Amino acid sequence: MKKKVFMTVIISAAVVLSGCSQNKREPAPEQNVISFDSQPVVITPETSNDDPSGAIKEDTSDTSKDVASEMEKADSSDASKAVVSEPAKEDTSDTSKDNSDETEGVKATVRVNITYEDGSPDTIEYLDIEGIKEKPDETGHVITGYDESGKLIYKRSDSSVTDSKGAMDVEITYEFYSLDHDFDFRMEPVSPENGGGIQTVKGYVKTDGASRDFTFETVSRRGQTGIWYVGICSCRNGILGEYAGM
């Protein structure tokens, strides 16, 4: 902002000049000394149109805006440099490996499907194997068998579905992790009479990459009492094959 300065000068006397003759030079008359009033110089500041009080204020608005802008940029820059930590991921490599090893460790699989038309099971299964201790899970639908050394030998699981007419379809699966123990696997009627669910038995035996399907007609046998049962498979000396029991 430009400031106007007004200086007041007061002359107390005028210079008096006397006439001059071309032919005769006369001594110059005595001149009065020019003096200045001793009043101080008065500086009148220009009043700002925006400030009626006339006070001079330094315009810092632009500076404040610039400083705030720089601070925002700095904060933004720091935030962009911040490293966002990701939540720790659960290490499932060992669990996946264990499950994979368990699946790969299956030496043989036996699956049986059977239907009970009235929804009531009327058969019983037998796995004749010595030196094995069974351990059911909390649901009762999964049973694991271990030998005396604690080695897992097999796992049995079952599931069922009942249709709108009340017929129950049951699926039973045995996974054998070891064939070091000889065994016989068969199913018999609960009551000493022929018929019922035993005649709907079917499934497969899978080992060494080969699978053999079976039905009641291919695995049914007649006991000494005349009751029909099914001999599904037997293991002898590490080889799983056709039923070789009683």
XYZ file of N, CA and C in Angstrom:
738
model
N 0.848 -1.193 0.000
C 0.000 0.000 0.000
C 0.885 1.246 0.000
N 0.665 2.152 -0.910
C 1.441 3.398 -0.977
C 0.924 4.405 0.039
N 1.835 5.160 0.626
C 1.481 6.171 1.622
C 1.860 7.548 1.097
N 0.907 8.482 1.186
C 1.133 9.856 0.715
C 1.628 10.723 1.860
N 2.644 11.474 1.586
C 3.237 12.358 2.609
C 3.062 13.803 2.160
N 2.457 14.580 3.029
C 2.259 16.003 2.731
C 3.193 16.833 3.608
N 3.981 17.681 2.986
C 4.936 18.532 3.718
C 4.493 19.996 3.590
N 4.325 20.632 4.714
C 3.892 22.045 4.734
C 5.096 22.947 4.971
N 5.359 23.811 4.024
C 6.505 24.751 4.134
C 5.965 26.169 4.200
N 6.319 26.921 5.204
C 5.849 28.321 5.370
C 7.027 29.265 5.164
N 6.846 30.164 4.232
C 7.902 31.174 3.955
C 7.530 32.446 4.716
N 8.402 32.906 5.592
C 8.105 34.062 6.435
C 8.420 35.410 5.785
N 9.205 35.439 4.727
C 9.551 36.728 4.077
C 9.778 36.504 2.618
N 9.566 37.495 1.821
C 9.804 37.423 0.380
C 11.096 38.108 0.051
N 11.618 37.722 -1.058
C 12.875 38.338 -1.486
C 12.555 39.692 -2.140
N 13.204 40.737 -1.665
C 12.989 42.081 -2.221
C 14.144 42.428 -3.139
N 13.811 42.677 -4.329
C 14.845 43.009 -5.312
C 14.786 44.529 -5.640
N 15.857 45.200 -5.648
C 15.890 46.618 -6.027
C 16.241 46.778 -7.492
N 15.899 47.898 -8.060
C 16.170 48.135 -9.472
C 17.634 48.223 -9.764
N 18.016 47.986 -10.968
C 19.426 47.981 -11.379
C 19.625 49.028 -12.491
N 20.756 49.730 -12.489
C 21.089 50.707 -13.532
C 22.164 50.127 -14.398
N 21.994 50.248 -15.727
C 22.997 49.712 -16.630
C 24.271 50.528 -16.586
N 24.161 51.792 -16.272
C 25.355 52.629 -16.333
C 26.091 52.632 -15.030
N 25.389 52.453 -13.930
C 26.030 52.574 -12.623
C 25.653 51.378 -11.745
N 26.685 50.713 -11.329
C 26.453 49.551 -10.462
C 26.440 49.990 -9.022
N 25.415 49.773 -8.393
C 25.315 50.109 -6.987
C 25.392 48.848 -6.139
N 25.827 49.016 -4.942
C 25.929 47.835 -4.082
C 24.562 47.190 -3.908
N 24.578 45.881 -3.968
C 23.305 45.117 -3.818
C 22.738 45.316 -2.434
N 21.482 45.617 -2.412
C 20.873 45.810 -1.101
C 20.891 44.510 -0.291
N 20.840 44.689 0.969
C 20.875 43.519 1.868
C 19.611 42.709 1.709
N 19.738 41.340 1.553
C 18.612 40.421 1.365
C 18.194 39.815 2.697
N 16.915 39.698 2.820
C 16.400 39.009 4.017
C 16.628 37.513 3.879
N 16.936 36.872 4.950
C 17.199 35.427 4.951
C 15.870 34.680 4.920
N 15.838 33.734 4.022
C 14.642 32.879 3.918
C 14.685 31.848 5.045
N 13.641 31.841 5.830
C 13.577 30.876 6.936
C 12.361 29.979 6.781
N 12.438 28.807 7.390
C 11.349 27.814 7.336
C 10.714 27.661 8.693
N 9.462 27.517 8.657
C 8.752 27.295 9.907
C 9.244 26.002 10.543
N 9.381 26.049 11.816
C 9.911 24.877 12.525
C 8.847 23.824 12.830
N 7.662 23.950 12.198
C 6.638 22.940 12.453
C 7.068 21.580 11.890
N 6.728 20.498 12.565
C 7.154 19.161 12.097
C 6.391 18.746 10.841
N 7.034 17.887 10.135
C 6.408 17.309 8.949
C 5.277 16.391 9.388
N 4.098 16.625 8.793
C 2.939 15.814 9.152
C 2.728 14.740 8.086
N 2.719 13.503 8.496
C 2.511 12.378 7.573
C 1.082 11.864 7.773
N 0.318 11.994 6.692
C -1.088 11.564 6.761
C -1.247 10.242 6.027
N -1.431 9.123 6.755
C -1.584 7.814 6.070
C -2.921 7.736 5.364
N -2.910 7.020 4.255
C -4.147 6.835 3.508
C -4.995 5.779 4.219
N -6.239 6.170 4.451
C -7.138 5.265 5.173
C -7.611 4.148 4.263
N -7.572 2.894 4.760
C -8.029 1.755 3.968
C -9.530 1.785 3.845
N -10.031 1.504 2.621
C -11.471 1.487 2.394
C -12.140 0.332 3.128
N -11.377 -0.784 3.328
C -11.964 -1.960 3.958
C -11.959 -1.876 5.468
N -11.112 -0.985 6.024
C -10.992 -0.902 7.476
C -11.397 0.475 7.941
N -12.632 0.676 8.381
C -13.098 2.006 8.794
C -12.299 2.573 9.936
N -11.696 1.792 10.759
C -10.952 2.301 11.912
C -9.664 2.964 11.515
N -9.248 2.696 10.277
C -8.014 3.315 9.813
C -6.790 2.592 10.259
N -6.938 1.537 11.037
C -5.771 0.786 11.482
C -5.204 0.001 10.328
N -3.899 -0.067 10.257
C -3.218 -0.778 9.183
C -2.979 -2.197 9.634
N -3.560 -3.117 8.907
C -3.404 -4.533 9.242
C -2.657 -5.234 8.134
N -1.748 -6.076 8.544
C -0.974 -6.827 7.562
C -1.826 -7.957 7.007
N -1.897 -8.065 5.697
C -2.717 -9.080 5.055
C -1.972 -10.410 5.077
N -2.410 -11.262 6.010
C -1.731 -12.566 6.160
C -2.614 -13.701 5.686
N -3.770 -13.375 5.060
C -4.701 -14.434 4.663
C -4.071 -15.372 3.655
N -3.387 -14.800 2.636
C -2.765 -15.640 1.613
C -1.676 -16.506 2.215
N -0.903 -15.889 3.126
C 0.181 -16.638 3.771
C -0.366 -17.802 4.592
N -1.481 -17.514 5.332
C -2.081 -18.580 6.145
C -2.587 -19.712 5.279
N -3.205 -19.310 4.130
C -3.710 -20.344 3.233
C -2.568 -21.185 2.681
N -1.472 -20.492 2.328
C -0.323 -21.229 1.782
C 0.240 -22.198 2.809
N 0.348 -21.733 4.072
C 0.903 -22.579 5.128
C -0.007 -23.777 5.377
N -1.334 -23.528 5.436
C -2.276 -24.627 5.650
C -2.222 -25.633 4.518
N -2.090 -25.087 3.288
C -2.013 -25.981 2.128
C -0.774 -26.851 2.190
N 0.345 -26.230 2.575
C 1.593 -26.999 2.671
C 1.487 -28.076 3.745
N 0.822 -27.724 4.879
C 0.675 -28.704 5.960
C -0.186 -29.872 5.517
N -1.284 -29.566 4.755
C -2.143 -30.637 4.260
C -1.388 -31.536 3.312
N -0.549 -30.943 2.447
C 0.240 -31.748 1.516
C 1.208 -32.646 2.273
N 1.824 -32.083 3.328
C 2.789 -32.866 4.109
C 2.104 -34.041 4.786
N 0.885 -33.760 5.383
C 0.154 -34.846 6.033
C -0.236 -35.915 5.037
N -0.685 -35.465 3.840
C -1.082 -36.413 2.798
C 0.093 -37.251 2.351
N 1.255 -36.585 2.244
C 2.459 -37.308 1.814
C 2.863 -38.341 2.840
N 2.772 -37.945 4.145
C 3.136 -38.888 5.203
C 2.174 -40.058 5.235
N 0.882 -39.748 5.015
C -0.114 -40.831 5.042
C 0.100 -41.805 3.907
N 0.513 -41.253 2.729
C 0.727 -42.135 1.581
C 1.937 -43.019 1.776
N 2.878 -42.526 2.626
C 4.078 -43.328 2.876
C 3.864 -44.350 3.976
N 2.765 -44.178 4.730
C 2.523 -45.092 5.846
C 2.302 -46.501 5.338
N 2.834 -47.460 6.046
C 2.693 -48.863 5.669
C 1.498 -49.443 6.406
N 0.522 -49.906 5.659
C -0.667 -50.484 6.267
C -0.401 -51.955 6.529
N -0.451 -52.310 7.775
C -0.171 -53.703 8.125
C -1.385 -54.552 7.865
N -1.203 -55.692 7.231
C -2.289 -56.607 6.937
C -2.505 -57.522 8.124
N -3.757 -57.922 8.333
C -4.008 -58.840 9.449
C -3.252 -60.146 9.265
N -2.805 -60.660 10.378
C -2.029 -61.898 10.304
C -2.869 -63.022 9.722
N -2.285 -63.728 8.806
C -2.981 -64.839 8.160
C -2.684 -66.130 8.905
N -3.730 -66.869 9.078
C -3.555 -68.134 9.790
C -2.744 -69.095 8.939
N -1.742 -69.666 9.559
C -0.882 -70.604 8.853
C -1.559 -71.966 8.822
N -2.104 -72.308 7.675
C -2.814 -73.587 7.526
C -1.997 -74.600 6.741
N -0.723 -74.261 6.499
C 0.100 -75.147 5.683
C 0.263 -76.514 6.335
N 0.485 -76.503 7.690
C 0.682 -77.777 8.370
C -0.608 -78.587 8.377
N -1.756 -77.876 8.633
C -3.037 -78.576 8.657
C -3.361 -79.163 7.303
N -3.148 -78.340 6.242
C -3.417 -78.825 4.890
C -2.528 -80.010 4.561
N -1.288 -79.918 5.021
C -0.358 -81.011 4.753
C -0.805 -82.283 5.448
N -1.280 -82.118 6.733
C -1.723 -83.295 7.475
C -2.930 -83.934 6.805
N -3.907 -83.084 6.378
C -5.083 -83.620 5.718
C -4.726 -84.292 4.409
N -3.778 -83.665 3.689
C -3.355 -84.243 2.415
C -2.677 -85.590 2.639
N -1.819 -85.640 3.673
C -1.128 -86.893 3.965
C -2.133 -87.965 4.368
N -3.187 -87.549 5.141
C -4.168 -88.531 5.582
C -4.925 -89.105 4.396
N -5.301 -88.212 3.450
C -6.020 -88.680 2.264
C -5.124 -89.551 1.403
N -3.883 -89.130 1.206
C -2.958 -89.905 0.388
C -2.594 -91.227 1.051
N -2.772 -91.293 2.384
C -2.398 -92.502 3.102
C -3.447 -93.598 3.041
N -4.587 -93.332 2.400
C -5.639 -94.351 2.302
C -5.184 -95.459 1.351
N -5.125 -96.674 1.874
C -4.696 -97.828 1.076
C -5.868 -98.476 0.340
N -7.043 -98.387 0.927
C -8.216 -99.006 0.309
C -9.475 -98.328 0.825
N -10.519 -98.361 -0.009
C -11.816 -97.780 0.362
C -12.912 -98.788 0.046
N -13.818 -98.972 1.009
C -14.973 -99.839 0.816
C -16.224 -99.003 1.092
N -17.129 -98.976 0.102
C -18.369 -98.221 0.261
C -19.569 -99.145 0.081
N -20.526 -98.995 0.999
C -21.744 -99.805 0.973
C -22.959 -98.884 0.997
N -23.894 -99.143 0.086
C -25.178 -98.435 0.074
C -26.291 -99.452 0.301
N -27.218 -99.074 1.167
C -28.322 -99.971 1.491
C -29.581 -99.131 1.738
N -30.748 -99.689 1.376
C -32.018 -98.968 1.508
C -32.965 -99.730 2.433
N -33.565 -98.982 3.370
C -34.568 -99.555 4.277
C -35.905 -98.902 3.918
N -36.759 -99.672 3.301
C -38.012 -99.140 2.768
C -38.912 -98.538 3.846
N -38.922 -99.129 5.031
C -39.780 -98.608 6.098
C -39.041 -97.628 7.008
N -37.790 -97.294 6.654
C -37.019 -96.328 7.444
C -36.369 -96.900 8.678
N -36.485 -98.228 8.893
C -35.902 -98.855 10.078
C -34.791 -99.816 9.670
N -33.551 -99.563 10.092
C -32.446 -100.473 9.753
C -32.707 -101.871 10.303
N -32.471 -102.889 9.460
C -32.695 -104.268 9.896
C -31.495 -105.145 9.577
N -30.309 -104.522 9.474
C -29.077 -105.289 9.240
C -28.022 -104.851 10.253
N -27.001 -105.637 10.351
C -25.875 -105.323 11.218
C -24.594 -105.654 10.478
N -23.580 -104.836 10.634
C -22.314 -105.045 9.928
C -21.261 -105.571 10.890
N -20.347 -106.352 10.336
C -19.274 -106.925 11.134
C -17.938 -106.678 10.420
N -16.998 -106.133 11.161
C -15.618 -106.036 10.681
C -14.791 -106.874 11.654
N -14.502 -108.091 11.234
C -13.756 -109.000 12.100
C -12.265 -108.708 11.958
N -11.700 -107.996 12.956
C -10.275 -107.642 12.945
C -9.792 -107.633 14.395
N -8.626 -108.203 14.632
C -8.117 -108.348 15.996
C -7.136 -107.228 16.359
N -7.091 -106.931 17.661
C -6.111 -105.975 18.189
C -6.383 -104.522 17.849
N -7.651 -104.197 17.575
C -7.988 -102.818 17.204
C -8.928 -102.218 18.256
N -8.642 -100.974 18.629
C -9.487 -100.243 19.568
C -10.198 -99.129 18.808
N -11.533 -99.122 18.880
C -12.317 -98.120 18.154
C -12.586 -96.893 19.016
N -12.629 -95.739 18.336
C -12.889 -94.473 19.026
C -13.907 -93.669 18.214
N -15.152 -93.540 18.704
C -16.160 -92.745 17.976
C -15.985 -91.251 18.250
N -16.429 -90.421 17.304
C -16.376 -88.979 17.525
C -17.644 -88.547 18.263
N -17.796 -87.223 18.469
C -18.924 -86.740 19.257
C -20.272 -86.930 18.554
N -20.255 -87.071 17.227
C -21.514 -87.253 16.497
C -21.951 -88.709 16.457
N -21.021 -89.627 16.602
C -21.339 -91.045 16.502
C -21.375 -91.558 15.081
N -21.167 -90.660 14.120
C -21.196 -91.066 12.712
C -19.795 -91.342 12.150
N -18.772 -91.083 12.940
C -17.399 -91.355 12.509
C -16.704 -92.165 13.593
N -16.122 -93.287 13.197
C -15.396 -94.153 14.127
C -14.009 -94.413 13.558
N -12.988 -94.239 14.378
C -11.614 -94.511 13.951
C -11.085 -95.710 14.738
N -10.313 -96.531 14.046
C -9.743 -97.714 14.672
C -8.225 -97.633 14.718
N -7.650 -97.870 15.899
C -6.197 -97.808 16.099
C -5.698 -99.150 16.623
N -4.463 -99.478 16.225
C -3.888 -100.720 16.760
C -3.242 -100.437 18.109
N -2.579 -101.424 18.670
C -2.010 -101.284 20.012
C -0.906 -100.228 20.080
N -0.249 -99.948 18.980
C 0.816 -98.935 18.971
C 0.276 -97.526 18.735
N -1.051 -97.408 18.555
C -1.646 -96.101 18.305
C -1.690 -95.721 16.842
N -1.374 -96.640 15.961
C -1.395 -96.366 14.528
C -2.823 -96.410 13.999
N -3.177 -95.439 13.163
C -4.511 -95.393 12.574
C -4.634 -96.489 11.515
N -5.634 -97.336 11.683
C -5.845 -98.450 10.766
C -6.990 -98.165 9.803
N -8.087 -97.644 10.316
C -9.220 -97.346 9.432
C -10.081 -96.239 10.025
N -10.924 -95.685 9.186
C -11.933 -94.714 9.606
C -13.254 -95.084 8.946
N -14.276 -95.200 9.762
C -15.615 -95.537 9.266
C -16.528 -94.322 9.438
N -17.329 -94.016 8.412
C -18.287 -92.915 8.482
C -19.583 -93.346 7.807
N -20.683 -92.760 8.237
C -21.973 -93.079 7.623
C -22.837 -91.827 7.536
N -23.785 -91.863 6.597
C -24.753 -90.782 6.425
C -26.027 -91.404 5.882
N -27.155 -90.692 6.050
C -28.430 -91.231 5.590
C -29.353 -90.126 5.100
N -30.250 -90.505 4.205
C -31.256 -89.590 3.657
C -32.586 -90.332 3.627
N -33.641 -89.669 4.123
C -34.982 -90.269 4.120
C -35.870 -89.499 3.149
N -36.521 -90.203 2.242
C -37.365 -89.531 1.249
C -38.766 -89.276 1.795
N -39.619 -88.710 0.951
C -40.971 -88.330 1.375
C -41.840 -89.537 1.730
N -41.469 -90.715 1.237
C -42.251 -91.921 1.514
C -41.746 -92.665 2.747
N -40.682 -92.134 3.368
C -40.161 -92.760 4.575
C -39.038 -93.738 4.351
N -38.652 -93.953 3.094
C -37.548 -94.878 2.808
C -36.224 -94.202 3.158
N -35.340 -94.945 3.790
C -34.055 -94.426 4.233
C -32.917 -95.039 3.414
N -32.137 -94.165 2.789
C -30.938 -94.601 2.067
C -29.727 -94.327 2.940
N -28.956 -95.371 3.211
C -27.782 -95.254 4.079
C -26.524 -95.526 3.275
N -25.500 -94.724 3.532
C -24.189 -94.922 2.889
C -23.139 -95.099 3.972
N -22.377 -96.172 3.868
C -21.321 -96.491 4.838
C -19.992 -96.562 4.097
N -18.986 -95.849 4.637
C -17.668 -95.816 3.981
C -16.580 -96.199 4.977
N -15.734 -97.125 4.556
C -14.548 -97.500 5.317
C -13.312 -97.061 4.528
N -12.438 -96.324 5.196
C -11.147 -95.963 4.608
C -10.054 -96.660 5.413
N -9.300 -97.509 4.749
C -8.238 -98.265 5.421
C -6.886 -97.605 5.150
N -6.197 -97.266 6.263
C -4.887 -96.621 6.155
C -3.759 -97.634 6.290
N -4.138 -98.821 6.616
C -3.160 -99.900 6.716
C -3.858 -101.221 6.402
N -3.145 -102.102 5.685
C -3.657 -103.443 5.383
C -2.768 -104.494 6.045
N -2.122 -104.073 7.137
C -1.230 -105.004 7.844
C -1.995 -106.002 8.702
N -3.269 -105.746 8.940
C -4.079 -106.639 9.766
C -5.090 -107.374 8.882
N -5.150 -108.669 9.046
C -6.158 -109.451 8.310
C -7.546 -109.153 8.875
N -8.536 -109.102 7.996
C -9.909 -108.871 8.465
C -10.906 -109.411 7.444
N -12.163 -109.564 7.904
C -13.305 -109.939 7.064
C -14.409 -108.905 7.310
N -15.060 -108.483 6.232
C -16.129 -107.495 6.346
C -17.408 -108.077 5.737
N -18.469 -108.149 6.569
C -19.723 -108.721 6.110
C -20.897 -107.998 6.753
N -22.104 -108.230 6.233
C -23.331 -107.687 6.796
C -24.376 -108.802 6.859
N -25.152 -108.810 7.955
C -26.162 -109.839 8.164
C -27.490 -109.199 8.582
N -28.607 -109.907 8.356
C -29.903 -109.411 8.835
C -29.948 -109.456 10.366
N -30.635 -108.483 10.957
C -30.785 -108.487 12.409
C -31.688 -109.647 12.843
N -32.769 -109.823 12.108
C -33.701 -110.927 12.418
C -33.358 -112.141 11.551
N -33.556 -113.329 12.081
C -33.224 -114.567 11.332
C -34.246 -114.881 10.248
N -34.362 -114.000 9.289
C -35.281 -114.237 8.173
C -34.746 -113.534 6.943
N -35.038 -114.050 5.814
C -34.549 -113.504 4.553
C -35.431 -112.309 4.118
N -34.857 -111.493 3.287
C -35.583 -110.317 2.818
C -35.110 -109.066 3.532
N -35.899 -108.001 3.396
C -35.546 -106.747 4.055
C -34.464 -105.984 3.306
N -33.767 -105.125 4.053
C -32.784 -104.241 3.446
C -31.558 -104.937 2.906
N -31.244 -106.138 3.425
C -30.035 -106.842 2.996
C -30.014 -107.079 1.494
N -31.173 -107.201 0.893
C -31.235 -107.494 -0.535
C -30.993 -106.256 -1.419
N -30.898 -105.061 -0.789
C -30.627 -103.839 -1.570
C -29.160 -103.431 -1.514
N -28.338 -104.260 -0.879
C -26.923 -103.900 -0.718
C -26.226 -103.781 -2.080
N -25.391 -102.715 -2.185
C -24.524 -102.520 -3.357
C -23.393 -101.592 -2.943
N -22.376 -101.497 -3.770
C -21.244 -100.619 -3.458
C -20.020 -100.965 -4.262
N -18.832 -100.632 -3.707
C -17.595 -100.939 -4.421
C -16.452 -101.096 -3.431
N -15.396 -101.788 -3.893
C -14.143 -101.954 -3.152
C -13.041 -101.403 -4.039
N -12.282 -100.443 -3.522
C -11.234 -99.796 -4.318
C -9.886 -99.954 -3.621
N -8.898 -100.454 -4.356
C -7.544 -100.592 -3.826
C -6.547 -100.672 -4.968
N -5.360 -100.120 -4.751
C -4.291 -100.116 -5.759
C -4.760 -99.523 -7.089
N -5.635 -98.521 -7.012
C -6.108 -97.862 -8.225
C -7.174 -98.617 -8.976
N -7.526 -99.806 -8.512
C -8.566 -100.609 -9.177
C -9.823 -100.623 -8.313
N -10.981 -100.633 -8.973
C -12.245 -100.624 -8.254
C -13.118 -101.785 -8.715
N -13.760 -102.427 -7.726
C -14.651 -103.546 -8.038
C -16.025 -103.242 -7.455
N -17.033 -103.180 -8.329
C -18.405 -102.949 -7.879
C -19.035 -104.265 -7.427
N -20.004 -104.162 -6.547
C -20.721 -105.363 -6.109
C -22.195 -105.027 -5.851
N -23.011 -106.028 -5.907
C -24.434 -105.961 -5.573
C -24.771 -107.156 -4.699
N -26.003 -107.223 -4.248
C -26.409 -108.354 -3.412
C -26.232 -109.672 -4.171
N -26.532 -109.673 -5.441
C -26.422 -110.895 -6.237
C -24.990 -111.396 -6.331
N -24.001 -110.508 -6.321
C -22.603 -110.941 -6.510
C -21.895 -111.266 -5.198
N -22.404 -110.746 -4.074
C -21.699 -110.979 -2.810
C -22.552 -111.710 -1.773
N -23.780 -112.090 -2.135
C -24.646 -112.762 -1.151
C -24.197 -114.197 -0.917
N -24.358 -114.646 0.318
C -24.005 -116.007 0.717
C -25.077 -116.530 1.677
N -25.156 -117.837 1.724
C -26.156 -118.437 2.611
C -25.467 -119.139 3.772
N -25.890 -118.757 4.960
C -25.280 -119.319 6.152
C -25.802 -120.705 6.468
N -25.254 -121.315 7.501
C -25.632 -122.679 7.893
C -27.075 -122.759 8.361
N -27.603 -121.644 8.824
C -28.997 -121.646 9.290
C -29.963 -121.352 8.151
N -29.444 -121.095 6.968
C -30.284 -120.814 5.820
C -30.555 -119.329 5.600
N -29.980 -118.470 6.439
C -30.180 -117.020 6.306
C -29.146 -116.456 5.331
N -29.604 -115.590 4.450
C -28.710 -114.958 3.497
C -28.020 -113.731 4.130
N -26.729 -113.624 3.875
C -25.932 -112.478 4.319
C -25.036 -112.067 3.163
N -24.288 -111.010 3.329
C -23.372 -110.569 2.258
C -21.949 -110.537 2.798
N -21.057 -111.198 2.067
C -19.635 -111.156 2.390
C -18.968 -110.171 1.424
N -18.614 -109.023 1.899
C -18.178 -107.943 0.996
C -16.713 -108.072 0.593
N -15.811 -108.248 1.553
C -14.389 -108.362 1.201
C -13.609 -108.926 2.382
N -12.377 -109.341 2.083
C -11.452 -109.831 3.106
C -10.045 -109.355 2.792
N -9.222 -109.209 3.845
C -7.812 -108.824 3.674
C -6.958 -109.964 4.218
N -6.020 -110.422 3.358
C -5.102 -111.474 3.769
C -3.684 -111.094 3.318
N -2.788 -110.996 4.328
C -1.384 -110.693 4.036
C -1.212 -109.401 3.216
N -2.004 -108.392 3.574
C -1.859 -107.088 2.925
C -2.570 -106.955 1.603
N -3.330 -107.979 1.189
C -4.039 -107.931 -0.094
C -5.540 -107.963 0.173
N -6.246 -106.967 -0.357
C -7.691 -106.883 -0.180
C -8.375 -107.514 -1.386
N -9.201 -108.518 -1.117
C -9.867 -109.215 -2.220
C -11.267 -109.655 -1.833
N -11.749 -110.689 -2.504
C -13.102 -111.174 -2.227
C -13.203 -111.789 -0.838
N -14.422 -111.890 -0.399
C -14.662 -112.371 0.959
C -14.155 -113.796 1.122
N -13.410 -114.012 2.202
C -12.815 -115.331 2.436
C -13.131 -115.826 3.853
N -14.191 -115.284 4.427
C -14.546 -115.662 5.802
C -15.305 -116.964 5.872
N -16.130 -117.112 6.886
C -16.838 -118.369 7.180
C -17.747 -118.795 6.033
